[in-house]
XYZ file of C-alpha atoms in Angstrom:
430
model
C 87.578 53.585 58.391
C 84.995 53.484 61.544
C 84.806 49.743 62.204
C 82.284 50.252 64.482
C 79.879 51.303 61.723
C 80.915 48.368 59.832
C 80.746 45.854 63.199
C 77.289 47.357 63.424
C 75.914 46.200 60.102
C 75.657 42.552 62.089
C 72.986 43.936 64.555
C 70.520 44.262 61.379
C 67.724 41.843 61.613
C 67.448 39.712 58.816
C 63.786 39.585 57.078
C 61.765 39.516 53.906
C 63.539 42.534 52.446
C 66.797 40.356 51.807
C 66.218 37.665 49.195
C 67.540 34.429 49.418
C 67.621 34.470 52.955
C 66.034 31.451 54.773
C 62.889 32.154 56.490
C 64.105 30.230 59.767
C 66.801 33.497 59.995
C 63.652 35.604 60.406
C 64.032 38.199 62.750
C 67.258 37.151 64.143
C 69.752 39.821 63.879
C 72.784 39.144 61.594
C 75.272 38.220 64.363
C 72.773 35.443 66.118
C 72.355 34.040 63.002
C 76.063 33.489 61.996
C 76.552 32.098 65.311
C 74.440 28.917 64.274
C 77.234 28.365 61.808
C 74.795 28.455 58.763
C 75.025 25.943 55.939
C 73.736 26.952 52.371
C 72.917 23.193 51.881
C 70.853 22.720 55.230
C 69.438 26.097 56.495
C 66.429 27.003 53.623
C 68.106 29.338 52.099
C 66.093 29.753 48.249
C 67.334 30.450 44.885
C 67.925 32.106 43.104
C 71.725 32.829 45.909
C 74.208 34.919 45.042
C 77.644 33.632 46.571
C 80.888 34.873 47.415
C 83.813 32.611 48.360
C 85.768 33.738 50.958
C 88.948 31.843 49.894
C 88.788 33.057 46.378
C 88.461 36.882 47.851
C 91.206 36.837 50.161
C 93.435 35.466 47.479
C 92.565 38.494 45.199
C 92.785 41.071 48.040
C 96.165 39.700 49.066
C 97.310 39.116 45.382
C 96.699 42.770 44.108
C 97.694 44.409 46.997
C 101.077 42.270 47.066
C 101.709 43.151 43.412
C 100.739 46.973 43.689
C 103.466 47.274 46.680
C 106.001 45.213 44.500
C 105.618 47.596 41.978
C 105.543 50.795 43.172
C 101.875 52.274 42.958
C 99.010 53.028 45.053
C 95.738 51.741 44.903
C 92.376 53.772 45.519
C 89.804 50.604 44.423
C 86.860 51.742 42.941
C 83.659 50.843 45.370
C 81.035 51.148 42.938
C 81.958 47.368 42.293
C 80.577 46.179 45.369
C 79.235 48.983 47.285
C 79.972 46.849 50.579
C 81.374 48.479 53.605
C 82.571 45.367 54.819
C 84.486 44.857 51.459
C 85.931 48.348 51.705
C 87.113 47.614 55.032
C 88.939 44.176 53.838
C 90.209 46.421 51.267
C 92.093 49.314 53.368
C 93.554 46.864 55.653
C 95.052 45.184 52.995
C 96.859 48.760 52.042
C 94.538 50.275 49.594
C 95.770 54.151 50.102
C 91.994 55.640 49.105
C 88.770 54.464 47.816
C 87.212 55.589 44.590
C 83.865 56.664 44.167
C 81.451 57.888 41.409
C 78.635 59.405 42.041
C 77.659 61.811 45.395
C 75.596 59.209 46.771
C 78.079 56.606 46.848
C 80.340 59.095 48.333
C 77.933 59.735 51.196
C 77.804 55.923 51.987
C 81.680 56.112 52.390
C 81.630 58.549 54.412
C 78.873 56.744 56.606
C 81.037 54.197 57.150
C 84.012 56.723 58.004
C 86.169 56.545 54.650
C 88.661 58.836 55.095
C 90.299 59.435 51.264
C 88.063 59.625 48.759
C 88.911 60.357 44.883
C 85.403 61.031 43.376
C 86.091 59.754 39.241
C 84.000 62.258 38.285
C 83.490 66.174 38.009
C 81.206 67.412 40.994
C 79.059 70.222 39.614
C 75.521 69.203 41.467
C 74.945 72.297 43.307
C 73.527 70.479 46.046
C 76.371 67.914 46.542
C 78.760 70.562 46.343
C 77.128 72.102 49.255
C 76.966 69.082 51.038
C 80.750 68.244 50.119
C 81.428 71.796 51.848
C 79.870 71.223 55.077
C 81.656 67.637 54.995
C 85.262 69.220 54.762
C 84.688 71.436 57.288
C 83.280 69.129 59.564
C 85.635 66.810 59.446
C 89.678 68.151 59.382
C 90.760 64.403 58.490
C 88.663 63.946 55.499
C 90.704 63.833 51.721
C 88.633 64.414 49.060
C 89.430 65.027 45.484
C 87.680 64.750 42.691
C 88.018 65.575 38.599
C 87.432 68.882 36.625
C 87.003 68.571 32.964
C 86.076 71.648 31.602
C 86.747 74.987 32.387
C 82.597 75.323 32.629
C 82.921 73.159 35.073
C 85.876 74.712 37.049
C 83.305 78.053 36.973
C 80.060 76.355 38.262
C 82.177 74.677 41.202
C 83.827 78.094 42.004
C 80.479 79.947 41.857
C 78.705 77.057 44.429
C 81.793 77.268 46.433
C 82.405 80.606 46.628
C 79.121 80.852 48.495
C 79.842 78.267 51.011
C 82.863 79.852 51.899
C 84.578 76.299 52.789
C 87.013 76.694 55.330
C 89.615 74.741 53.125
C 89.848 74.615 49.114
C 88.223 71.337 47.065
C 90.977 69.388 45.557
C 90.830 68.439 41.823
C 92.340 66.201 39.430
C 92.522 67.486 35.711
C 90.656 64.652 33.867
C 92.174 63.663 30.288
C 89.954 61.923 27.987
C 90.514 60.530 24.379
C 88.939 61.058 21.268
C 85.441 59.063 21.377
C 86.189 58.492 24.788
C 83.898 59.041 27.909
C 84.652 62.519 29.794
C 87.606 64.298 29.681
C 89.456 66.568 28.248
C 89.896 65.953 24.724
C 93.492 67.226 24.239
C 96.624 67.969 26.195
C 95.971 71.620 25.334
C 92.880 71.652 26.589
C 93.251 69.889 29.889
C 96.129 72.749 30.282
C 93.641 75.129 29.917
C 91.522 73.768 32.715
C 94.646 73.384 34.873
C 94.440 77.261 34.338
C 91.239 77.722 35.542
C 91.590 75.692 38.302
C 94.771 77.527 39.419
C 92.737 80.709 39.157
C 89.715 79.504 42.058
C 89.898 80.793 45.307
C 88.191 77.866 46.220
C 89.832 74.862 44.255
C 93.327 73.867 44.375
C 94.829 71.706 41.534
C 96.449 68.150 42.829
C 96.976 66.088 39.978
C 96.066 64.494 36.889
C 93.656 61.623 36.024
C 92.075 59.578 33.321
C 90.315 55.896 32.442
C 91.912 53.958 29.437
C 88.972 51.302 29.951
C 87.011 54.323 27.633
C 89.929 54.013 24.881
C 89.918 50.558 24.626
C 87.954 47.226 25.102
C 89.820 44.735 23.694
C 93.423 43.017 23.554
C 94.536 43.252 20.303
C 98.091 45.357 19.548
C 95.910 48.355 18.414
C 94.021 48.419 21.066
C 97.037 47.489 23.493
C 98.830 50.641 21.808
C 96.106 53.040 21.978
C 96.312 52.883 25.699
C 99.828 53.467 25.610
C 99.195 56.381 23.527
C 96.513 57.841 25.880
C 98.709 57.416 28.734
C 101.980 59.223 27.361
C 98.780 61.923 26.881
C 98.700 61.475 30.677
C 102.201 62.227 31.450
C 102.539 65.262 28.709
C 99.436 66.721 30.697
C 101.299 66.118 33.563
C 104.571 67.644 32.529
C 102.887 70.745 30.901
C 101.118 71.609 33.767
C 104.115 71.619 36.150
C 106.271 73.651 33.893
C 103.817 76.376 33.926
C 103.848 76.070 37.887
C 100.442 75.172 38.562
C 101.544 72.479 41.163
C 103.883 74.737 42.968
C 101.310 74.778 46.031
C 101.167 70.966 46.171
C 103.887 69.259 48.050
C 103.069 66.167 45.622
C 101.545 65.151 41.873
C 98.859 62.836 42.063
C 98.638 60.822 38.667
C 95.426 57.932 38.514
C 94.551 56.054 36.116
C 93.771 52.074 35.644
C 90.696 49.907 35.670
C 90.408 46.555 36.077
C 91.825 45.664 32.120
C 94.926 46.998 31.478
C 96.225 48.403 35.020
C 99.766 46.435 34.005
C 100.364 48.951 31.270
C 99.190 51.884 33.580
C 101.471 50.849 36.540
C 104.384 50.923 33.858
C 103.825 54.375 32.654
C 102.946 55.952 35.431
C 105.814 54.224 37.327
C 108.746 55.224 34.964
C 110.985 58.020 36.024
C 109.657 61.695 36.125
C 111.913 64.990 35.735
C 109.430 66.883 37.873
C 110.288 69.245 41.206
C 107.307 67.679 43.050
C 107.077 63.979 43.488
C 104.504 61.787 41.965
C 102.426 59.669 43.432
C 101.087 56.967 41.029
C 97.564 55.621 42.056
C 95.738 52.878 40.484
C 92.039 52.842 40.281
C 90.898 49.163 39.870
C 87.707 47.769 41.493
C 86.365 44.532 39.764
C 89.384 42.759 41.008
C 88.356 41.996 44.609
C 85.610 39.226 43.076
C 86.999 38.673 39.308
C 84.718 37.100 37.375
C 84.036 33.921 35.102
C 83.543 36.296 32.044
C 84.797 39.640 31.021
C 87.719 39.900 33.478
C 89.105 36.261 33.129
C 89.923 37.614 29.599
C 90.863 40.852 30.323
C 92.505 40.906 33.317
C 96.291 41.259 33.152
C 97.083 38.534 35.631
C 95.245 35.985 33.211
C 97.476 36.735 30.260
C 100.921 37.799 29.479
C 101.329 41.162 30.834
C 103.652 44.204 31.640
C 105.720 43.925 34.752
C 105.089 40.013 35.070
C 106.611 38.407 38.243
C 105.139 35.400 40.300
C 101.847 36.771 40.994
C 98.935 34.350 40.218
C 96.035 34.694 38.589
C 92.610 36.432 40.174
C 90.230 33.676 41.288
C 86.491 34.309 40.238
C 84.848 34.792 44.075
C 81.218 35.392 42.822
C 78.715 32.428 41.803
C 74.851 32.072 41.727
C 72.973 28.996 42.707
C 69.353 28.782 40.575
C 67.292 26.141 40.335
C 65.948 23.964 37.452
C 62.355 25.058 37.547
C 60.727 23.283 34.139
C 61.870 21.217 31.287
C 59.190 21.985 28.763
C 61.333 20.653 25.974
C 64.168 18.073 25.857
C 67.021 20.674 25.192
C 65.758 23.230 27.347
C 65.798 23.770 31.248
C 64.622 26.745 32.386
C 66.049 28.200 35.767
C 65.060 30.324 38.749
C 67.759 33.172 37.730
C 66.951 36.654 35.514
C 68.197 39.994 34.974
C 66.766 40.983 38.248
C 69.584 38.615 39.744
C 72.469 38.371 37.674
C 74.407 40.462 35.485
C 73.922 40.602 31.428
C 75.584 43.737 30.003
C 78.694 41.923 29.063
C 77.705 38.131 28.814
C 74.626 35.992 30.317
C 75.891 33.655 33.616
C 78.079 30.448 32.457
C 76.357 27.170 33.760
C 79.331 25.188 35.723
C 78.343 22.484 37.926
C 74.788 20.697 38.124
C 73.800 19.888 42.112
C 71.394 17.000 41.230
C 68.521 16.241 43.809
C 70.192 12.845 44.830
C 73.415 15.151 45.886
C 75.718 14.281 42.717
C 77.288 16.579 40.917
C 78.686 16.991 37.690
C 80.169 20.243 35.257
C 78.114 21.523 32.769
C 80.563 22.039 30.099
C 77.643 21.146 27.359
C 75.011 23.432 28.593
C 74.670 27.756 28.552
C 72.723 30.374 28.823
C 71.137 31.687 25.577
C 68.652 34.234 26.875
C 67.106 35.826 30.260
C 64.260 37.384 31.216
C 63.617 38.825 34.004
C 62.966 35.773 36.138
C 63.954 33.123 34.318
C 67.107 31.959 32.495
C 67.083 30.004 29.356
C 69.406 26.647 29.376
C 70.202 24.911 26.346
C 71.254 21.354 27.267
C 71.812 17.819 25.472
C 68.462 16.168 24.740
C 69.791 13.216 27.119
C 71.613 15.412 29.615
C 69.516 13.909 32.456
C 69.212 17.309 34.295
C 65.806 17.318 35.929
C 63.223 19.928 38.028
C 64.484 20.493 40.996
C 68.001 20.037 40.519
C 69.963 22.818 41.125
C 72.490 24.342 38.631
C 75.669 27.115 39.597
C 76.610 29.743 37.435
C 79.682 31.964 36.910
C 79.314 35.379 36.249
C 80.454 38.139 33.869
C 81.274 41.905 35.142
C 80.797 42.047 39.173
C 79.500 46.045 39.106
C 76.326 44.829 37.682
C 75.114 41.835 39.764
C 76.195 43.339 42.719
C 73.649 46.114 42.932
C 70.878 43.560 42.507
C 71.346 41.930 46.028
C 71.422 43.571 49.443
C 72.772 40.633 51.681
C 75.337 38.277 50.221
C 76.731 35.056 51.879
C 80.111 34.788 52.277
C 80.773 31.323 52.334
C 84.037 29.266 53.210
C 82.889 25.748 51.231
C 79.123 25.485 52.555
C 79.277 27.469 55.985
C 78.098 30.673 55.677
C 80.591 32.832 57.802
C 79.326 36.095 57.005
C 76.407 38.154 55.522
C 78.028 41.219 53.229
C 75.534 43.946 53.031
C 75.282 46.353 50.070
C 74.347 49.696 49.591
C 73.361 50.688 46.332
């Protein structure tokens, strides 16, 4: 990764474009503002305000890196979660093998900051995107790229466009196995083998592995859901074996096999690191992304490290590294408080924000276990409170969040804090 490009983010000037930032910072570069050791309680930050906790973030980075190393799997975190090059750099510094992207636009961000190995977890059939990719691969021999293919039609389209572009080297692809009622991916192992045959016949593509995403197969922790994940992963192993038996991996020195979101990565690691009876070595790769910040909702429940899980060891649960501050703006009814927090500020696709702590105007704090957000409007949160709660207009509420992927995209500059001191401002590019 290009450290100079990441460091140059500190040369950007803070202004009205970045919500939550204090007006006293306007006109200063990020570096200049940070030298003043700003504090979220004293330096004029306005609400709502998304915060990242440095200690929790570093705990999550280290915990995932150590677990993957101990279990013999590589990690290619899905960067779509944060789209923050500063956090990409920390993930790579903690040993990530690659970064994963979902779209060409995301891939361009990665390349702008010098990410040298990228998995694109989709079939790339966009003509303009393929032309740009061909040029990028030609311009940088050190750029390693792989994307999915899940249909013969997709392979043909890619071959047609890339043949016209005449790239100096083939584009690496992995056959994606899906499942019934799943998302993308060949629906059966037999179909996956046919896609592999189409790749083998292409002069501009090179087959390097098999991919999948078990999170599209199951969405809960019931025995039925966990069994469905195991069954799906067994299908990935079968696809790898059948494609290898047909000799379609003979030109690659190793076979990349990748799956793993943030809910079942323990099962993925267990299956992908089991012995393989193949002529070529297998490189098992997880693509979990949300572990970096974790959350107070979806992943607090679903993450393997917060429950009984496969390949368990001394690892500690991830910690929620993301929270949001909002002010009480109205108390129109005894049992209702309105917060300056809405759909444009926080995720709501899985669960609404969770009130956790009251920060009263007099400086006192107390937990809010008896309050909950029942509804989000564009710019307001409806918080149900006990009639005798004592919550007043002007107080602040700290909320936990669920599903970081759909919170980060609402913020361009996010304070990274150590306690109340801002130690960095994390830039996102959505």
